[in-house]
PDB file of C-alpha atoms in Angstrom:
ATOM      1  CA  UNK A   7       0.000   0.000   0.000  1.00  0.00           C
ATOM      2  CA  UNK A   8       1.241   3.299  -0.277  1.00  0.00           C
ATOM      3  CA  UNK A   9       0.916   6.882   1.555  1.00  0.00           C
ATOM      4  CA  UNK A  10      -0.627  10.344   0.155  1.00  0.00           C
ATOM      5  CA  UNK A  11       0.908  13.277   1.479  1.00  0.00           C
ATOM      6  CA  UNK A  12      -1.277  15.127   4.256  1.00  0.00           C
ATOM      7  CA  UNK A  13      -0.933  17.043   6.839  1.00  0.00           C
ATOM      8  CA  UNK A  14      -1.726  14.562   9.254  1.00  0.00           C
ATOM      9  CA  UNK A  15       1.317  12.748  11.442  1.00  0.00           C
ATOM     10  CA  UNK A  16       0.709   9.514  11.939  1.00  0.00           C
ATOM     11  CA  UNK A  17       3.209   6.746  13.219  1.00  0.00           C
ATOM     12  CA  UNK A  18       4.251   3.794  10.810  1.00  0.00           C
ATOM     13  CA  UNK A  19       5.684   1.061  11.892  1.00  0.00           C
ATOM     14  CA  UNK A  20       8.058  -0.803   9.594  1.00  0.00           C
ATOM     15  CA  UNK A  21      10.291  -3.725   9.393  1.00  0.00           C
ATOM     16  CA  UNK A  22      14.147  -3.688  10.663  1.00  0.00           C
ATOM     17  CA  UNK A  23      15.891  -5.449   8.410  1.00  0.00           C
ATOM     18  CA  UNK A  24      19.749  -6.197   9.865  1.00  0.00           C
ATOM     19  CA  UNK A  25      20.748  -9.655   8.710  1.00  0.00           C
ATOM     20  CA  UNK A  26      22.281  -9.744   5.704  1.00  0.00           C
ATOM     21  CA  UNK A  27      23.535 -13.123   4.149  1.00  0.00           C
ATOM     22  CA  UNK A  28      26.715 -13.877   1.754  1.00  0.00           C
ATOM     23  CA  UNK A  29      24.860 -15.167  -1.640  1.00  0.00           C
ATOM     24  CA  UNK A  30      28.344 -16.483  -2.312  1.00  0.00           C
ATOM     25  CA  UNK A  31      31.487 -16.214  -0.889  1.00  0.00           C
ATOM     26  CA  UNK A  32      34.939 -16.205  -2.254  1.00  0.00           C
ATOM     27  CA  UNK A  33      39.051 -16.611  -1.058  1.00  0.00           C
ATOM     28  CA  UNK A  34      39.731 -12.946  -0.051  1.00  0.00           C
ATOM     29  CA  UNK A  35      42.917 -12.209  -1.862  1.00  0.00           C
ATOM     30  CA  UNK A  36      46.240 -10.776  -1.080  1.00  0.00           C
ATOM     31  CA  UNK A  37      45.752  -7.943  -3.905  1.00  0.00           C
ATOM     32  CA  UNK A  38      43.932  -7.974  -7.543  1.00  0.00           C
ATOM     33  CA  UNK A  39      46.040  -6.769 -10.453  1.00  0.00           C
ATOM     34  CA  UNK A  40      44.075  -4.964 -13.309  1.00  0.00           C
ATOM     35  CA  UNK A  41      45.825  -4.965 -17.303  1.00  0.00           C
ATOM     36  CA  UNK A  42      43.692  -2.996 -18.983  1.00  0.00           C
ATOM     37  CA  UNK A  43      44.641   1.338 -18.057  1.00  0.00           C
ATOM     38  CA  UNK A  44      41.076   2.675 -17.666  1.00  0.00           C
ATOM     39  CA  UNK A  45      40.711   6.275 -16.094  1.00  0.00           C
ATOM     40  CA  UNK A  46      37.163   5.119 -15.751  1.00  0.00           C
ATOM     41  CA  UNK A  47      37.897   2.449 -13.638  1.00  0.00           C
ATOM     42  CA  UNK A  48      40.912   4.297 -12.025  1.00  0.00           C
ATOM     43  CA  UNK A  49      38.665   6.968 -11.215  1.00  0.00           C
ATOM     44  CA  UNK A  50      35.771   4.961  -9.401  1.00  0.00           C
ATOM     45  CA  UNK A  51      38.205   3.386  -7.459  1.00  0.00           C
ATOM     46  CA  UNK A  52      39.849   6.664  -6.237  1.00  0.00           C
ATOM     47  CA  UNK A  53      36.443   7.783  -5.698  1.00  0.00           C
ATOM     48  CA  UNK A  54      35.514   5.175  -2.833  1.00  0.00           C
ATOM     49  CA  UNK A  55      38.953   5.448  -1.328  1.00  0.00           C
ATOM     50  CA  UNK A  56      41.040   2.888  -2.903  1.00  0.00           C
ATOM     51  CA  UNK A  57      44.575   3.275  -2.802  1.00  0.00           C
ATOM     52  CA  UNK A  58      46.402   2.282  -6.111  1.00  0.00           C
ATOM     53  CA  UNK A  59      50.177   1.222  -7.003  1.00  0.00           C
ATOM     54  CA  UNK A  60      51.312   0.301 -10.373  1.00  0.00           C
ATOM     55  CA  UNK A  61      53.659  -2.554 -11.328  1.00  0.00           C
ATOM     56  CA  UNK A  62      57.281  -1.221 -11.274  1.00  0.00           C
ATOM     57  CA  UNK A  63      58.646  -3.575 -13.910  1.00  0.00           C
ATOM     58  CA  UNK A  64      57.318  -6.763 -16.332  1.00  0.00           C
ATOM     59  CA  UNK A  65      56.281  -9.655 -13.615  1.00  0.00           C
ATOM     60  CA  UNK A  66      55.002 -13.262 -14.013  1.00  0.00           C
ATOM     61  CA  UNK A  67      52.599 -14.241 -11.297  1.00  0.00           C
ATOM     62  CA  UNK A  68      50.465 -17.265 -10.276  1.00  0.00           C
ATOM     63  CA  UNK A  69      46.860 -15.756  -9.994  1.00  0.00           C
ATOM     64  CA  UNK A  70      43.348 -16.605 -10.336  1.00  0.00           C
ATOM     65  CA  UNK A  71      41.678 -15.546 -13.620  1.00  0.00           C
ATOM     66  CA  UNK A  72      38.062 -15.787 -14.730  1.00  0.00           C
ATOM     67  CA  UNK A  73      36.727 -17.416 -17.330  1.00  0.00           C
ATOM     68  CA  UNK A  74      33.361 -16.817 -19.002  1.00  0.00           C
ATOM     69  CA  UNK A  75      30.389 -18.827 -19.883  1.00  0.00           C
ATOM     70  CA  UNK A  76      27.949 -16.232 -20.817  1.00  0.00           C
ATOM     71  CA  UNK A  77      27.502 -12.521 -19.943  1.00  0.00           C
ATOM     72  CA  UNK A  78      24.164 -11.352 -20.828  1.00  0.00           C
ATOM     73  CA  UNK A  79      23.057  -7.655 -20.475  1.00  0.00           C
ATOM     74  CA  UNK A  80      19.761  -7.245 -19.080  1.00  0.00           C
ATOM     75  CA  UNK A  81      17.264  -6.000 -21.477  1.00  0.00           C
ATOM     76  CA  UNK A  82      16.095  -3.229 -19.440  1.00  0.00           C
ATOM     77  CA  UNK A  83      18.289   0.111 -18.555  1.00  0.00           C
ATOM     78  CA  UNK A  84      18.448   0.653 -15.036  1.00  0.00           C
ATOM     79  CA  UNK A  85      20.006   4.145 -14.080  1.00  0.00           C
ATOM     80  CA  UNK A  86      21.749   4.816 -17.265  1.00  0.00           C
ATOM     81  CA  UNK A  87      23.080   1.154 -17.480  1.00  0.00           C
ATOM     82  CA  UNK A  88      22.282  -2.855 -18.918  1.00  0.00           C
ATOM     83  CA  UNK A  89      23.418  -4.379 -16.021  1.00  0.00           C
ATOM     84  CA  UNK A  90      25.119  -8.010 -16.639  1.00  0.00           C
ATOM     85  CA  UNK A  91      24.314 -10.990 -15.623  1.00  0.00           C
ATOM     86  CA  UNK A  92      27.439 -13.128 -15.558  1.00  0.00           C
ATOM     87  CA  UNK A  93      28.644 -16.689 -15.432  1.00  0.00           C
ATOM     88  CA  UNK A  94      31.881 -18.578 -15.501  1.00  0.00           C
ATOM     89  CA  UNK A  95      34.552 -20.051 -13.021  1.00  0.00           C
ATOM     90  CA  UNK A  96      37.849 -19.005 -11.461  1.00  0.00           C
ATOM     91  CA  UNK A  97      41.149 -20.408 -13.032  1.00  0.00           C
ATOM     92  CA  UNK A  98      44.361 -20.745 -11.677  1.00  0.00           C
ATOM     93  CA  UNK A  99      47.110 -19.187 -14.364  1.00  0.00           C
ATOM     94  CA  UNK A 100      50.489 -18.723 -14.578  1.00  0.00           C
ATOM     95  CA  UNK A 101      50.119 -14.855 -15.965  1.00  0.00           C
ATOM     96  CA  UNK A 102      52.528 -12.280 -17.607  1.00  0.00           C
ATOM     97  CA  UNK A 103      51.920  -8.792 -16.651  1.00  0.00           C
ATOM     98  CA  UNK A 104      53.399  -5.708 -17.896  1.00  0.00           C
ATOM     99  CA  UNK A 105      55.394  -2.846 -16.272  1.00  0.00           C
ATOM    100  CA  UNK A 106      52.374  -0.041 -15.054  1.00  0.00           C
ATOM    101  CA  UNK A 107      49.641  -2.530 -14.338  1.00  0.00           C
ATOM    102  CA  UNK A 108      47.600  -2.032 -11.476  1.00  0.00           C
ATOM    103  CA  UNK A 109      47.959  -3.458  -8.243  1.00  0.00           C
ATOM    104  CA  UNK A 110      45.468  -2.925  -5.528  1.00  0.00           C
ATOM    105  CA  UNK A 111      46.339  -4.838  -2.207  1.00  0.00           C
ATOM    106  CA  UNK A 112      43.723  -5.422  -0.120  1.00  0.00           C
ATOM    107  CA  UNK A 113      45.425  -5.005   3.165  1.00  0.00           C
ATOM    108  CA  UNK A 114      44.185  -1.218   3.751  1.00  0.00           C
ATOM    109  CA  UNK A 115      41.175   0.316   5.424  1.00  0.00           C
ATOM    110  CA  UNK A 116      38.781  -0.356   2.327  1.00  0.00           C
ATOM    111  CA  UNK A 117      40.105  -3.913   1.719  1.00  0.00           C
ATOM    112  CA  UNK A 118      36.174  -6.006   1.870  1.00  0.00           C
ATOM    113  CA  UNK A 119      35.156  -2.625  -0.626  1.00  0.00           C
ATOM    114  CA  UNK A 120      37.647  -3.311  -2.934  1.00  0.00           C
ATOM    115  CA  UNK A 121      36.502  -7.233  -3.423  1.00  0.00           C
ATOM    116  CA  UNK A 122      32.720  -6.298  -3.768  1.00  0.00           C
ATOM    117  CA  UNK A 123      33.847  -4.050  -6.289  1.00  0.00           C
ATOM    118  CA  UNK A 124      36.324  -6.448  -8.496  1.00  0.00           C
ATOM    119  CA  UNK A 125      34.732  -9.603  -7.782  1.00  0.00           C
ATOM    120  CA  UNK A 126      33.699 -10.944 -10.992  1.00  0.00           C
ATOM    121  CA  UNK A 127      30.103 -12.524  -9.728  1.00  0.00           C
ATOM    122  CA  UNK A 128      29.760  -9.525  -7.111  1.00  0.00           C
ATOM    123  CA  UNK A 129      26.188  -8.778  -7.546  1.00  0.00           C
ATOM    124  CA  UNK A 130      26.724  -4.747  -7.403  1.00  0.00           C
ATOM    125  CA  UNK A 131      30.551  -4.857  -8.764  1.00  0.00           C
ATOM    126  CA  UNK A 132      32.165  -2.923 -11.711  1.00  0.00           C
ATOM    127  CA  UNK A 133      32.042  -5.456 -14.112  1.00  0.00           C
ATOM    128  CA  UNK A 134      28.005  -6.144 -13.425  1.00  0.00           C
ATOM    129  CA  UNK A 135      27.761  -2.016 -14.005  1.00  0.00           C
ATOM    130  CA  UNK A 136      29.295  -2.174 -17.479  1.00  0.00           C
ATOM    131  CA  UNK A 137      33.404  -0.483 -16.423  1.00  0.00           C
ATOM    132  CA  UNK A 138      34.831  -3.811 -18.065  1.00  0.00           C
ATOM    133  CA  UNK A 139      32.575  -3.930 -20.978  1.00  0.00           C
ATOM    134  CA  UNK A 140      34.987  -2.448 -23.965  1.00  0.00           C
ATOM    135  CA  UNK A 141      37.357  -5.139 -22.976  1.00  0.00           C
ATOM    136  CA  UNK A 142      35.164  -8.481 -22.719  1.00  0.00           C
ATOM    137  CA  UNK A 143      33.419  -9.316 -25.969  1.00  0.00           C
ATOM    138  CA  UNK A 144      35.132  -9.052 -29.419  1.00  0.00           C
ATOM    139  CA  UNK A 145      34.025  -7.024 -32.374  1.00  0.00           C
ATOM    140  CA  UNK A 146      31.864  -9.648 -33.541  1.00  0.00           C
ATOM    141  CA  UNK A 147      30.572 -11.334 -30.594  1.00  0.00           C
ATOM    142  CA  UNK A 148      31.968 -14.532 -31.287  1.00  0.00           C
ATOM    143  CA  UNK A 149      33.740 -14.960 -27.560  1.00  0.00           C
ATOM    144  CA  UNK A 150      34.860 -13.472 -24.639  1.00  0.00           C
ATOM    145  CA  UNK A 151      38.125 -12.328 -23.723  1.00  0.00           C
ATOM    146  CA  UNK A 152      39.540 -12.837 -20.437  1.00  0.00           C
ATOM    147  CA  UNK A 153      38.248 -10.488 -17.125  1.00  0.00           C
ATOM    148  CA  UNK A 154      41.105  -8.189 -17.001  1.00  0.00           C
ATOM    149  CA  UNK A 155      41.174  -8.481 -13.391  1.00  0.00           C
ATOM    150  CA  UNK A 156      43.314 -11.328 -11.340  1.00  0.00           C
ATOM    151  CA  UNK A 157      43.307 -12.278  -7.765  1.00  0.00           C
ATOM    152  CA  UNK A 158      46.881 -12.804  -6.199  1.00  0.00           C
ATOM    153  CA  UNK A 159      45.520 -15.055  -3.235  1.00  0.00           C
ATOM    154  CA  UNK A 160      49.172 -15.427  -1.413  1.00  0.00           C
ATOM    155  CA  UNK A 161      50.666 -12.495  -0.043  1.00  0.00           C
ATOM    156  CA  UNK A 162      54.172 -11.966  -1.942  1.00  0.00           C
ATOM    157  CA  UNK A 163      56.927  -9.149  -2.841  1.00  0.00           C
ATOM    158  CA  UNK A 164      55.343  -7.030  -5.478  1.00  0.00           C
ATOM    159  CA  UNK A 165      57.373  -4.012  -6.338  1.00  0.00           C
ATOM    160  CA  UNK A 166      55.286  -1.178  -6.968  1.00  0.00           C
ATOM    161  CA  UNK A 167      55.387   2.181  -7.320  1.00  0.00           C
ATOM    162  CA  UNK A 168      52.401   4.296  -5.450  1.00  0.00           C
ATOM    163  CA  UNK A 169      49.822   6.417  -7.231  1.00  0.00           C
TER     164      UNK A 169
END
């Protein structure tokens, strides 16, 4: 039911809803290192707090990727966005990754933020809100290329140089 506006003041009483449930829970990782440059994404992630380094020279890591099954936008726009619906599976890779990529480690203040944000299958994440888009589906459609984001789950010596 709903309420008109009057002039009346009258008392509602409504649910308190505190319990909130993991739909899904992954490894919390030791950082996440993005490929792809994106001020967009660079910029969002500034904006909530996030404090960025950037590979200091070429580095091969062991990381977890993700792979996709299907991404499918949904068919309504919902504040200026298709908002994706995503499947696929984590895969460990052995993964080259150039001088100036971007490392976020999760061990600072915003560290849980950071992983609902970059998580591939969070439900209110970057990739779900269209930031990773441009660099998922090729020019035809015909597959997907790799999330350019990858979980380092051990903690290790990354050098870095700070934002």
């Amino acid at each position: 039911w709903r309420f008109k506006q009057s002039d009346r003041k009258r008392t509602v009483t409504v649910p308190y809803i505190a319990d909130y449930y993991a739909a899904k829970s992954v490894k919390f990782p030791y950082a996440y290192i993005i490929n792809v440059s994106d001020t967009k994404v660079i910029d969002v992630l500034k904006m909530h707090g996030v404090q960025i380094e950037y590979l200091k020279e070429n580095t091969t890591l062991e990381v977890e990727g993700f792979q996709f099954e299907d991404i499918q936008p949904s068919p309504r726009l919902f504040q200026g966005h298709y908002l994706n619906k995503i499947k696929g599976k984590a895969v460990a890779e052995l993964k080259d990754f150039e001088q100036g990529s971007i490392v976020i480690r999760t061990a600072q203040p915003l560290g849980s933020v950071i992983a609902y944000l970059l998580e591939p299958l969070s439900d209110d994440g970057l990739l779900k809100w269209n930031f990773f888009d441009n660099y998922l589906v090729s020019q035809w459609g015909s597959m997907y290329y790799p999330y350019p984001v990858y979980k380092v789950l051990t903690a290790l010596e990354i050098e870095t140089l700070r934002d």
